[in-house]
mmCIF file of C-alpha atoms in Angstrom:
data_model
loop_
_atom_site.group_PDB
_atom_site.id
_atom_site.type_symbol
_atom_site.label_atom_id
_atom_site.label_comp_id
_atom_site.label_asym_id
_atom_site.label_seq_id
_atom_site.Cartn_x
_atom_site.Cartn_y
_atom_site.Cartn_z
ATOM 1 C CA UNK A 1 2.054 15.129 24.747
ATOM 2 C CA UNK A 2 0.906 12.732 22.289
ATOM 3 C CA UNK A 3 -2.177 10.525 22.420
ATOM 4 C CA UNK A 4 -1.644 7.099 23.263
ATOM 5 C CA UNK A 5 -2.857 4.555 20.595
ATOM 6 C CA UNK A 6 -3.492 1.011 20.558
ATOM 7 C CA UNK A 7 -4.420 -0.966 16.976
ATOM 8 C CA UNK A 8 -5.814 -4.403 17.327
ATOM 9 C CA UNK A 9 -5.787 -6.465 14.048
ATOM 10 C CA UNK A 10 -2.600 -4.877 13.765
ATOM 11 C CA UNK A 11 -1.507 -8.144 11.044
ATOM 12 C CA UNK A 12 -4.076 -7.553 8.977
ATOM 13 C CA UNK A 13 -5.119 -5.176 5.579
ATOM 14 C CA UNK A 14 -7.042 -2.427 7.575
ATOM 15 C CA UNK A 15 -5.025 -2.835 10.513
ATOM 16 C CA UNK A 16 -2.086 -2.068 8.598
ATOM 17 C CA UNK A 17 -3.477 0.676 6.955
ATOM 18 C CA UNK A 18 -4.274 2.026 9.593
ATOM 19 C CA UNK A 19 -0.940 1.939 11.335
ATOM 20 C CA UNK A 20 0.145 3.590 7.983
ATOM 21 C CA UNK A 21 -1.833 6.302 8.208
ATOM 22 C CA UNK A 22 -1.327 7.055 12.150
ATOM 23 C CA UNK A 23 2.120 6.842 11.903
ATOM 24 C CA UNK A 24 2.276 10.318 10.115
ATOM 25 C CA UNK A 25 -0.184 11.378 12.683
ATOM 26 C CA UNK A 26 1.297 14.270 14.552
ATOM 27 C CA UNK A 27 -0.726 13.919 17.296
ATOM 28 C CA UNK A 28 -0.721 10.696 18.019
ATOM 29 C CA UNK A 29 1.687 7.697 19.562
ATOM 30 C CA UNK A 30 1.355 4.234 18.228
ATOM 31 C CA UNK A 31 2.223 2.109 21.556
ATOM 32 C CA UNK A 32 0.528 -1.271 21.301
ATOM 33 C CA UNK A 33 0.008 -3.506 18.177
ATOM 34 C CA UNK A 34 -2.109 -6.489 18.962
ATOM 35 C CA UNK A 35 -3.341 -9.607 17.051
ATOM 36 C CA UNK A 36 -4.610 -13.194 17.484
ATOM 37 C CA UNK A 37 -2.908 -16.264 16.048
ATOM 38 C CA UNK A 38 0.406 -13.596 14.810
ATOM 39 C CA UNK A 39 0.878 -12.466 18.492
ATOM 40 C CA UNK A 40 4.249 -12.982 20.277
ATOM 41 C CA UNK A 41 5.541 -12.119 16.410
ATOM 42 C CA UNK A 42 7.865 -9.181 15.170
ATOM 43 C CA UNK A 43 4.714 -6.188 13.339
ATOM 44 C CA UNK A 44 7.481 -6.085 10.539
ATOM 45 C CA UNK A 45 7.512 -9.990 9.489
ATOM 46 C CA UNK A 46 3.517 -9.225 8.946
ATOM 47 C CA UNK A 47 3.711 -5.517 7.784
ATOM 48 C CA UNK A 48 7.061 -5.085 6.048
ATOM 49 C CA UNK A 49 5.976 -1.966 4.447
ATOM 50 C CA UNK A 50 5.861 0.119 7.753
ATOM 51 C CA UNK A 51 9.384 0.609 8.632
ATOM 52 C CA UNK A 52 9.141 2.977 11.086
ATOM 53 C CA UNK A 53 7.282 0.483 13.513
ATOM 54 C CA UNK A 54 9.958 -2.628 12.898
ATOM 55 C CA UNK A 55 9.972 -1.476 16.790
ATOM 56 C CA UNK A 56 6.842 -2.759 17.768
ATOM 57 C CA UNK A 57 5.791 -6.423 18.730
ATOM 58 C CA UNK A 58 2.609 -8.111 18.213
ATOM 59 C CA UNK A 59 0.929 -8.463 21.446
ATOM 60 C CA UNK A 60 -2.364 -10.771 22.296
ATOM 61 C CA UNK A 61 -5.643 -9.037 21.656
ATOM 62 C CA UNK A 62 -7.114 -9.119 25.079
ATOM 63 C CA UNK A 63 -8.833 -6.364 27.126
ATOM 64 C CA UNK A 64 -6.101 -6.262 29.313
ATOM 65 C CA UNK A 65 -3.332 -5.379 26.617
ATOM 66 C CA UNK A 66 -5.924 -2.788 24.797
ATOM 67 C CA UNK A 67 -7.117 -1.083 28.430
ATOM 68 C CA UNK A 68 -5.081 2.134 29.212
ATOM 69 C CA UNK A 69 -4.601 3.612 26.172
ATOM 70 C CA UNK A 70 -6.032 7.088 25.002
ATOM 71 C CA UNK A 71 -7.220 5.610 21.566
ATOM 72 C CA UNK A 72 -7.869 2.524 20.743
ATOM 73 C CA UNK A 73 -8.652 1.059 16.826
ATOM 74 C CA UNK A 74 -10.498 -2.691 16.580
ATOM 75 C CA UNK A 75 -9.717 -3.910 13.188
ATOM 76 C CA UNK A 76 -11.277 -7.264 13.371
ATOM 77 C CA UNK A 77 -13.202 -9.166 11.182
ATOM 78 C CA UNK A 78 -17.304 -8.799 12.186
ATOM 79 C CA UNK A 79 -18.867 -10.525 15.724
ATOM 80 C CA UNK A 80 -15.240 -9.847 16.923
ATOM 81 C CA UNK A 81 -15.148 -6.022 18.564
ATOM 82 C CA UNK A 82 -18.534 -6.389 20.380
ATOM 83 C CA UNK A 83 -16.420 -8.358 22.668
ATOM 84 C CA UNK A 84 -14.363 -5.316 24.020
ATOM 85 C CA UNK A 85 -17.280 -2.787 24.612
ATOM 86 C CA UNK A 86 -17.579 -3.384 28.603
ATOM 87 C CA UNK A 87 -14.036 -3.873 28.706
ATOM 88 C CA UNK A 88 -12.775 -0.837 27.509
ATOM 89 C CA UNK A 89 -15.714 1.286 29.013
ATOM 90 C CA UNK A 90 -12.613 3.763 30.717
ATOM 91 C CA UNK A 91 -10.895 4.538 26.955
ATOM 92 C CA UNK A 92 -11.395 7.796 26.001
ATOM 93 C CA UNK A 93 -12.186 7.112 22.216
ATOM 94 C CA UNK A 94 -12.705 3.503 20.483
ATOM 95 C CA UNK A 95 -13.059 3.233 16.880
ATOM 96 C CA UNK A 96 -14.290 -0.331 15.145
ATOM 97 C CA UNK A 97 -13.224 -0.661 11.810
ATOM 98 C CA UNK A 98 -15.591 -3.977 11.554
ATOM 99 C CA UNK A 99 -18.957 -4.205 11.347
ATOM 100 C CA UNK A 100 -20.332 -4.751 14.716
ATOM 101 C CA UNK A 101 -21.370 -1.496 15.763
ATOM 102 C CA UNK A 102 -22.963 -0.049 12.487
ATOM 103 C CA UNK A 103 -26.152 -1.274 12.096
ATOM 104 C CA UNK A 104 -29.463 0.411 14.303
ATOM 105 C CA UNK A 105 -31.627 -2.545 13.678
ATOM 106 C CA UNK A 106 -31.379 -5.709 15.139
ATOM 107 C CA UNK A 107 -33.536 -7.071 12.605
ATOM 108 C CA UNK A 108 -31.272 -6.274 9.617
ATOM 109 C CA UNK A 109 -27.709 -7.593 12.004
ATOM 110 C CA UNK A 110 -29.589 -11.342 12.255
ATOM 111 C CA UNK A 111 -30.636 -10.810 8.521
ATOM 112 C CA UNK A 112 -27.176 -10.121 7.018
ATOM 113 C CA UNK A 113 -24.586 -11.131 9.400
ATOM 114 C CA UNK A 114 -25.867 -13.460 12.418
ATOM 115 C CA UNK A 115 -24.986 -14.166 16.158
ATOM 116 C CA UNK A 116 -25.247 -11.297 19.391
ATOM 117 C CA UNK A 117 -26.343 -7.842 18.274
ATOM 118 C CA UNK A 118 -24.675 -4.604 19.791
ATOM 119 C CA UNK A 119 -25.370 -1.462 20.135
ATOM 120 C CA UNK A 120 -25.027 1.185 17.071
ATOM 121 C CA UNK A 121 -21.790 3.732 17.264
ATOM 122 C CA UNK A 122 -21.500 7.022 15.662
ATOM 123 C CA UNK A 123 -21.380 7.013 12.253
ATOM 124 C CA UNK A 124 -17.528 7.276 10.926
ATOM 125 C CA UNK A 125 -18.384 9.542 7.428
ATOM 126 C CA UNK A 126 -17.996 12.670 7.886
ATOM 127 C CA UNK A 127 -19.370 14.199 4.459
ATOM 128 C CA UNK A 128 -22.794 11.855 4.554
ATOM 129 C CA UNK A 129 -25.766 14.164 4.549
ATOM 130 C CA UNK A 130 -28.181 14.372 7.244
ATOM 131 C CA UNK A 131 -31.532 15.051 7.095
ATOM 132 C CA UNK A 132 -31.118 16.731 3.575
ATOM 133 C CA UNK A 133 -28.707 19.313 1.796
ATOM 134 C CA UNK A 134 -31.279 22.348 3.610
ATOM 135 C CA UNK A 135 -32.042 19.733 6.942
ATOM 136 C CA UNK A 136 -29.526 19.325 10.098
ATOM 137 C CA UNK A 137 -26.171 19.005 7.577
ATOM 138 C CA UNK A 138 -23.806 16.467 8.219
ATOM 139 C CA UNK A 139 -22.568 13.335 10.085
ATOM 140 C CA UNK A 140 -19.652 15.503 10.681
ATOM 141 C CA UNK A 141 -21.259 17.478 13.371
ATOM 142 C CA UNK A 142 -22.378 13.878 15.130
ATOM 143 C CA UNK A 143 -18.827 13.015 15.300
ATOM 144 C CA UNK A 144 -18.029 16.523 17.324
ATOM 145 C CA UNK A 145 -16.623 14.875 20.663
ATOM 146 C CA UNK A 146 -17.652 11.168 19.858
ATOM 147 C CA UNK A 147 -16.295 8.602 22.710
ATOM 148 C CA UNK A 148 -17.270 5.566 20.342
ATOM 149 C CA UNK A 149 -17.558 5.490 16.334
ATOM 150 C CA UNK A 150 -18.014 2.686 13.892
ATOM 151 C CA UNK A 151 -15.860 3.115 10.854
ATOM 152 C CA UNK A 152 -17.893 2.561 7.508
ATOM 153 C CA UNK A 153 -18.111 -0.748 5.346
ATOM 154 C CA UNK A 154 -15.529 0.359 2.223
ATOM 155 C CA UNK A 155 -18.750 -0.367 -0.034
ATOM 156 C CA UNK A 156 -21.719 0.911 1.667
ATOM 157 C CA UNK A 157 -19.651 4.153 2.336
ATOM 158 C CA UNK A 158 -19.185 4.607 -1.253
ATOM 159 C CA UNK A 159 -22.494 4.010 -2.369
ATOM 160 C CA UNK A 160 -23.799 6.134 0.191
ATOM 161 C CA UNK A 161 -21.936 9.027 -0.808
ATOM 162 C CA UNK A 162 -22.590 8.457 -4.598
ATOM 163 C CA UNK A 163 -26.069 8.833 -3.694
ATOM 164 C CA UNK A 164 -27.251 10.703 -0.726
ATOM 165 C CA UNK A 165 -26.849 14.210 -2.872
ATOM 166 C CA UNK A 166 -29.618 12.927 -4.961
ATOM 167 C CA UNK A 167 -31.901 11.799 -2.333
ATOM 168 C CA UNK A 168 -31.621 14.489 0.255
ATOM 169 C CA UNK A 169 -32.507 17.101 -2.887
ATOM 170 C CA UNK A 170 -35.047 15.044 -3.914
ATOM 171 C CA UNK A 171 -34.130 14.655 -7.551
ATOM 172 C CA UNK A 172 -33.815 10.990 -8.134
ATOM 173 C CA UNK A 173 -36.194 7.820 -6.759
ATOM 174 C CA UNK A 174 -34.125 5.582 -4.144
ATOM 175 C CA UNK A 175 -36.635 2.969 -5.084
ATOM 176 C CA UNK A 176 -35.251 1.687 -7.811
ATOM 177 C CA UNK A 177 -31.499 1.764 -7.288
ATOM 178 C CA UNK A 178 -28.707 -0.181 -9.177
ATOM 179 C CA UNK A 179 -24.689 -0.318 -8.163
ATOM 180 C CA UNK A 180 -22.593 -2.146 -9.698
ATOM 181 C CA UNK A 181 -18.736 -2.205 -7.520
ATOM 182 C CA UNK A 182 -15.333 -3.220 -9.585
ATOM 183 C CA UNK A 183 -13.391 -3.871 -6.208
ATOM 184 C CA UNK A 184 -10.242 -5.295 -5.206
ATOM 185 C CA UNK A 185 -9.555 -8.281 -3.173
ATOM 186 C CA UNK A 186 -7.709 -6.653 0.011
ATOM 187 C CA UNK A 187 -11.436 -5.904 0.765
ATOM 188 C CA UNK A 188 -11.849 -9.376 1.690
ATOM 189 C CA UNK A 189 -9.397 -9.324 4.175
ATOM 190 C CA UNK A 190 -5.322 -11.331 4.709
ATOM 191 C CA UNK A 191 -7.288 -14.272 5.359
ATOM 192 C CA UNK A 192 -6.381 -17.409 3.232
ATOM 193 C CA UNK A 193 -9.257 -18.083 0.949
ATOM 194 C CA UNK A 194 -9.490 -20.087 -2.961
ATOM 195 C CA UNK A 195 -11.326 -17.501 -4.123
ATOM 196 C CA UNK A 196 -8.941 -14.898 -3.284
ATOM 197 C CA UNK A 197 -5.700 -16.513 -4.991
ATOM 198 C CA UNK A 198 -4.074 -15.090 -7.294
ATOM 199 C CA UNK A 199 -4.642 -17.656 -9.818
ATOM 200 C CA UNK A 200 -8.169 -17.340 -9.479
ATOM 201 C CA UNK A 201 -8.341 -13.445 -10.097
ATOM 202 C CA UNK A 202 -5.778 -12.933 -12.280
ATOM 203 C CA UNK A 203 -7.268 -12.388 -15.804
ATOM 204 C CA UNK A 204 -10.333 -12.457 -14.256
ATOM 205 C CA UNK A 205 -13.465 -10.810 -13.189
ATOM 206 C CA UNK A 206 -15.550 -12.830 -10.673
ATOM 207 C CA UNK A 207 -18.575 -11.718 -8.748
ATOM 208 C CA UNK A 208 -19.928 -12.646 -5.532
ATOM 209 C CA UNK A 209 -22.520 -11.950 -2.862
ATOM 210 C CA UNK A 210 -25.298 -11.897 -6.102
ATOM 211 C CA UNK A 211 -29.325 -10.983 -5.390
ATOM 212 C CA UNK A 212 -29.033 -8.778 -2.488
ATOM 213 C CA UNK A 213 -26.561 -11.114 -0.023
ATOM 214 C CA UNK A 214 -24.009 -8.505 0.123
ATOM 215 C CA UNK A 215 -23.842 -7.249 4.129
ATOM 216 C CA UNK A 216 -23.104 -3.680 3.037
ATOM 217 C CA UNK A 217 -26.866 -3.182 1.716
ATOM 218 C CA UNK A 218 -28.762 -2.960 4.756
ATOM 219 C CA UNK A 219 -25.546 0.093 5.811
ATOM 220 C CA UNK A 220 -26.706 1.513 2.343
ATOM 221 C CA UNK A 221 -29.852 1.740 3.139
ATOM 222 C CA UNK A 222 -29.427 3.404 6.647
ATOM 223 C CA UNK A 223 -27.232 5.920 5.638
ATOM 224 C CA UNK A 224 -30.285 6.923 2.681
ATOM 225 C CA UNK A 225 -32.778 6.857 5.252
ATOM 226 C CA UNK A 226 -30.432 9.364 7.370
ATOM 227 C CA UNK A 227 -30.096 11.431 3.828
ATOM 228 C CA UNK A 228 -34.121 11.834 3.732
ATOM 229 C CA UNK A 229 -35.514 9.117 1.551
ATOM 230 C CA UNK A 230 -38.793 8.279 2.231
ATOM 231 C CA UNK A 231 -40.967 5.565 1.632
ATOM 232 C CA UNK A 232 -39.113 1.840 0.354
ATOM 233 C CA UNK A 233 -35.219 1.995 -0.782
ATOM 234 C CA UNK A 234 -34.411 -0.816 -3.313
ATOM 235 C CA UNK A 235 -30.986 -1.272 -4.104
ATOM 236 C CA UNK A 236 -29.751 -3.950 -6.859
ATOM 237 C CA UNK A 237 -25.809 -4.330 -5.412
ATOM 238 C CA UNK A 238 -23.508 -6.431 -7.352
ATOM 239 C CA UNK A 239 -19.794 -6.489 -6.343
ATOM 240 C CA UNK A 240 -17.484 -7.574 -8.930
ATOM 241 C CA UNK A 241 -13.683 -8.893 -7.692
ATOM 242 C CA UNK A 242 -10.879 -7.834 -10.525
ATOM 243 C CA UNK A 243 -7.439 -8.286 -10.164
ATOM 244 C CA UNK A 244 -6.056 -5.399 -8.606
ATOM 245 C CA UNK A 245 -5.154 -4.936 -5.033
ATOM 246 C CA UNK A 246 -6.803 -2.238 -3.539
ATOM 247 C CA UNK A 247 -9.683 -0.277 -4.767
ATOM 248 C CA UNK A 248 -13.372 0.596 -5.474
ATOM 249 C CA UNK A 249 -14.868 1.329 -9.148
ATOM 250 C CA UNK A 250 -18.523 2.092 -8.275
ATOM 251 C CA UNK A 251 -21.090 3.008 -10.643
ATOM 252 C CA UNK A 252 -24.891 3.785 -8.878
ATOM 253 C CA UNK A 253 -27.667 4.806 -11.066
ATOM 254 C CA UNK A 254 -31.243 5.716 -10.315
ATOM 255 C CA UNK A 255 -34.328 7.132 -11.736
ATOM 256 C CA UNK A 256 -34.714 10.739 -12.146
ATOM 257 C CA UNK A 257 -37.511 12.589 -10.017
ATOM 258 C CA UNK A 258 -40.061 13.695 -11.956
ATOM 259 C CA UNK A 259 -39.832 16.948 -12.797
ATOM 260 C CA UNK A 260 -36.328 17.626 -11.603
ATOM 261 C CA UNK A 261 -33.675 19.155 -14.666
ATOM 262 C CA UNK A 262 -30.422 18.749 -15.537
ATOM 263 C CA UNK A 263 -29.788 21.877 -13.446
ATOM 264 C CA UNK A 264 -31.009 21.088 -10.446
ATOM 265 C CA UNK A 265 -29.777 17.476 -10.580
ATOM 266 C CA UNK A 266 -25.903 18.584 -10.659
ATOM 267 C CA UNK A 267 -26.438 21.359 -8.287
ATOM 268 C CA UNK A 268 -27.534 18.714 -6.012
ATOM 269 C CA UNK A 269 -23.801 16.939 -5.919
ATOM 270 C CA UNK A 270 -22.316 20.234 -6.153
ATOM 271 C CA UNK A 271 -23.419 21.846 -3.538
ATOM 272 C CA UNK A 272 -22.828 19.075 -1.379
ATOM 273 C CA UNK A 273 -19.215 18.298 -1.695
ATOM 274 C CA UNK A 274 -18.524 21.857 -2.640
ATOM 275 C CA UNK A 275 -16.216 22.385 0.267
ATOM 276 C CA UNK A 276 -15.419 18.990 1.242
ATOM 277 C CA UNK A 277 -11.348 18.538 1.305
ATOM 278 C CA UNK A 278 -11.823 14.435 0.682
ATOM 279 C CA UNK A 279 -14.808 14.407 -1.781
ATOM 280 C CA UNK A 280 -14.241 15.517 -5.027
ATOM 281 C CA UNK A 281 -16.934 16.023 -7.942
ATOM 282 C CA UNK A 282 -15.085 16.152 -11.284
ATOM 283 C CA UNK A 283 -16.254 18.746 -13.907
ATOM 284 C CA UNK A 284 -19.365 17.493 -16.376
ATOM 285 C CA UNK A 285 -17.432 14.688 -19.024
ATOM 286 C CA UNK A 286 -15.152 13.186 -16.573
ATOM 287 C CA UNK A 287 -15.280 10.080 -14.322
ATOM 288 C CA UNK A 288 -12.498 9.110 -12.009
ATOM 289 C CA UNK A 289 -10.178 5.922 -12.148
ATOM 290 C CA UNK A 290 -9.159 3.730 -8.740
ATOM 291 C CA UNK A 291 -5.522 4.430 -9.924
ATOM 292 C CA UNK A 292 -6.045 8.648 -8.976
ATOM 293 C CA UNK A 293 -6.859 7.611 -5.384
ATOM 294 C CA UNK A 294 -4.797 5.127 -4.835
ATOM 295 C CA UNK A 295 -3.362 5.704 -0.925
ATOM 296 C CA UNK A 296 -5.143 8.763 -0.476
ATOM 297 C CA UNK A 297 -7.996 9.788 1.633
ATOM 298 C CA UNK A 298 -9.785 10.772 -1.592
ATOM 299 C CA UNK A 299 -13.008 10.023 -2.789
ATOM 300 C CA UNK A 300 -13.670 11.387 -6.894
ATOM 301 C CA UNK A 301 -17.179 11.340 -8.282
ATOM 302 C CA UNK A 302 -18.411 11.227 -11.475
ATOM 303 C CA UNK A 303 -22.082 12.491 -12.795
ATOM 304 C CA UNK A 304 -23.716 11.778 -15.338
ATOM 305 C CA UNK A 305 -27.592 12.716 -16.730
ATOM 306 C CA UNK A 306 -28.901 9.729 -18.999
ATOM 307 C CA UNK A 307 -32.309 10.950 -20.237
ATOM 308 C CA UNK A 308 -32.672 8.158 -22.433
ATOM 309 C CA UNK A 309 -32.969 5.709 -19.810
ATOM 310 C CA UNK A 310 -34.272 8.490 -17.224
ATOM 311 C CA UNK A 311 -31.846 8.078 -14.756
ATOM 312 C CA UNK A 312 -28.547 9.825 -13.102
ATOM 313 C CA UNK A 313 -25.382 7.953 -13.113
ATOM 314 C CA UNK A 314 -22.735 8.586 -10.563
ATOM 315 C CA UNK A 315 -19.267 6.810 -10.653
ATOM 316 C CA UNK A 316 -17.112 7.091 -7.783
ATOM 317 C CA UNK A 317 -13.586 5.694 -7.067
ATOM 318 C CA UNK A 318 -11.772 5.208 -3.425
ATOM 319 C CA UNK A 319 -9.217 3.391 -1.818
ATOM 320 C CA UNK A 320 -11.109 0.527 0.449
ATOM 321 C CA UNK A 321 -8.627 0.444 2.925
ATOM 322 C CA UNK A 322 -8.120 4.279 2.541
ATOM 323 C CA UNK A 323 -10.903 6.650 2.602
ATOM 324 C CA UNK A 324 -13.250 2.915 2.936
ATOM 325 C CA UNK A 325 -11.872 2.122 6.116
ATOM 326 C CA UNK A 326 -8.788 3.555 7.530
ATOM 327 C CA UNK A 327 -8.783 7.282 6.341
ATOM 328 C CA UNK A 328 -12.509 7.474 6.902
ATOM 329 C CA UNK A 329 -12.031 5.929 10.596
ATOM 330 C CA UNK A 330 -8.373 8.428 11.309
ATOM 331 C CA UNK A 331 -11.054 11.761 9.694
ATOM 332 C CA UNK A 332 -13.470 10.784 12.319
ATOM 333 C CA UNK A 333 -10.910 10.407 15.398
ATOM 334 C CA UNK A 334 -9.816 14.318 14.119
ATOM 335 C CA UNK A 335 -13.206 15.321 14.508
ATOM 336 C CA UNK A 336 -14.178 13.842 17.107
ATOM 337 C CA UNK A 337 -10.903 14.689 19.305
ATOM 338 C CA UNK A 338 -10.750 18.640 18.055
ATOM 339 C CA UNK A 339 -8.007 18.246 15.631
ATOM 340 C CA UNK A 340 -8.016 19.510 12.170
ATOM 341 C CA UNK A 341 -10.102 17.373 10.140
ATOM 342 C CA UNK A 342 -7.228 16.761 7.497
ATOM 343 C CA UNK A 343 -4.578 15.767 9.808
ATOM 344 C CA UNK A 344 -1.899 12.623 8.715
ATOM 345 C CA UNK A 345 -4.196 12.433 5.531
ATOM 346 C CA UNK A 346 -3.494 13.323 1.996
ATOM 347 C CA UNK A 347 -6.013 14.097 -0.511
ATOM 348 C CA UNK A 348 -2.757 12.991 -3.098
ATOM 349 C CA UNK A 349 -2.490 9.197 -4.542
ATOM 350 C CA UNK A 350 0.203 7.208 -5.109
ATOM 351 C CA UNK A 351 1.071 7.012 -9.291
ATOM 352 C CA UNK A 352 1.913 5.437 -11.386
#
């Protein structure tokens, strides 16, 4: 019999990605779709895309309507899922897709986001080293049985994986890093906002959350620390908004260890995504586009070696709502729940 799952946020961009994704989910039943101000509303009039729930109804997101379910997604926007942890204490699994169980320090939650701090979840990326490439392995074996995991920040995931290969092998400096994101506005979330209209993003490029405001850095640098970097992490993170939907362009660079050759510097990214189904490094020359992984669970990685400037240069393009946030959140429930890791997820995007 299938698990029963419940999807709160069900109106929204994740939400509905996630729906997407579960509903091609063999082992799974979608049963309740929740949301705030659309509740009492038809899921189709908000997700017209997913025809094979025009069944379903938008219920209220309460405690009550989420309790009794097997599985049960929180797709809310941050300070929002810290709300259900007590009350769904008796639910098997709970993922957040937000932000409010990621963090480990209290000091970095006030920092960068503000209001009541909660507890950290497991970590939802599977393929983020631990410890370093010859150290405990991989989140992966955290998630093994996992009753409560925080889905990744689209961003800080991607960063993360551009850069933990490095670290953990000790072959560039994590004190000095740059990234520089191309990203698309879905990110943002359906909310209404000027910034967000299409007439301000359309034949544009505009950035935002400049000089280290961005609440995806202190994520960055926890997942690092986790990799094996010692001593301070600096991180220079600029996100750029450009007019296309969905999507993450992100190019980190950082110095090269001294001492460390070309060699050993793309064996480090090799060997770690070597047998990874959903992380991809493409041969020496090429660098991926967000157009390859659009819809899929896919992250592609670039590398390159700039001696010149003495430092490596990774490029890596995903789907936010896909591998960012949904895919990376429906990977973890597999794992976590004993299925097979790749199940109702596609390493194939959507072209042209």
């Amino acid at each position: 019999m299938p698990l029963s799952v419940a999807v709160s946020g069900a109106s929204g961009y994740a939400g509905g990605e996630i729906l997407r994704l579960l509903a091609a989910h063999p082992e799974v039943e979608i049963r309740t779709v929740t949301a705030h101000s659309n509740a009492g509303q038809p899921l189709i009039d908000h997700q017209p895309h997913l025809r094979s729930l025009r069944h379903l109804t938008l219920q209220p997101s309460t405690p009550e309507v989420l309790a009794g379910h097997d599985i049960v997604f929180l797709a809310l926007p941050h300070g929002q899922s810290g709300q259900y942890t007590e009350a769904l204490a008796d639910t098997a699994l709970v993922i957040d897709a937000g932000a409010d169980h990621r963090l480990t320090s209290p000091e970095d939650w006030d920092a960068f986001y503000g209001g009541d701090f909660h507890e950290a979840w497991t970590y939802g990326v599977p393929e983020l080293l631990v410890g370093g490439v010859n150290g405990t392995g991989k989140q992966r074996e955290k998630l093994v049985g996992a009753s409560r995991i925080a889905a990744p920040g689209c961003n800080a995931s991607t960063v993360a994986l551009s850069l933990a290969p490095g670290v953990a092998a000790g072959v560039i400096d994590p004190s000095d890093i740059v990234s520089v994101l191309a990203v698309g506005p879905s990110g943002a979330g359906k909310s209404l906002k000027t910034n967000l209209l299409a007439a301000e993003i359309l034949g544009s490029a505009n950035p935002y959350a400049i000089g280290g405001t961005h609440r995806h850095i202190p994520e960055i640098r926890q997942a690092l620390r986790g990799a094996g970097a010692a001593g301070d992490i600096r991180i220079s993170f600029t996100p750029v908004l450009v007019p296309m939907s969905r999507g993450i362009l992100a190019t980190s660079t950082a110095p090269i260890a001294e001492g460390a050759s070309d060699a050993q510097i793309r064996e480090a990214w090799e060997s770690a995504y070597a047998d990874e189904p959903f992380v991809q490094l493409l041969p020496e020359g090429s660098f991926p586009r967000t157009a390859d992984v659009t819809g899929a669970n896919t992250a592609l990685m670039g590398l390159a070696i700039d001696r010149a400037a003495g430092r490596v240069v990774v490029v890596t393009a995903v789907d936010n709502l896909a591998k960012g946030t949904a895919g990376a959140a429906i990977q973890s429930m597999n794992i976590a729940l004993g299925f097979a890791e790749t199940t109702g997820l596609s390493v194939n995007g959507v072209a042209p």
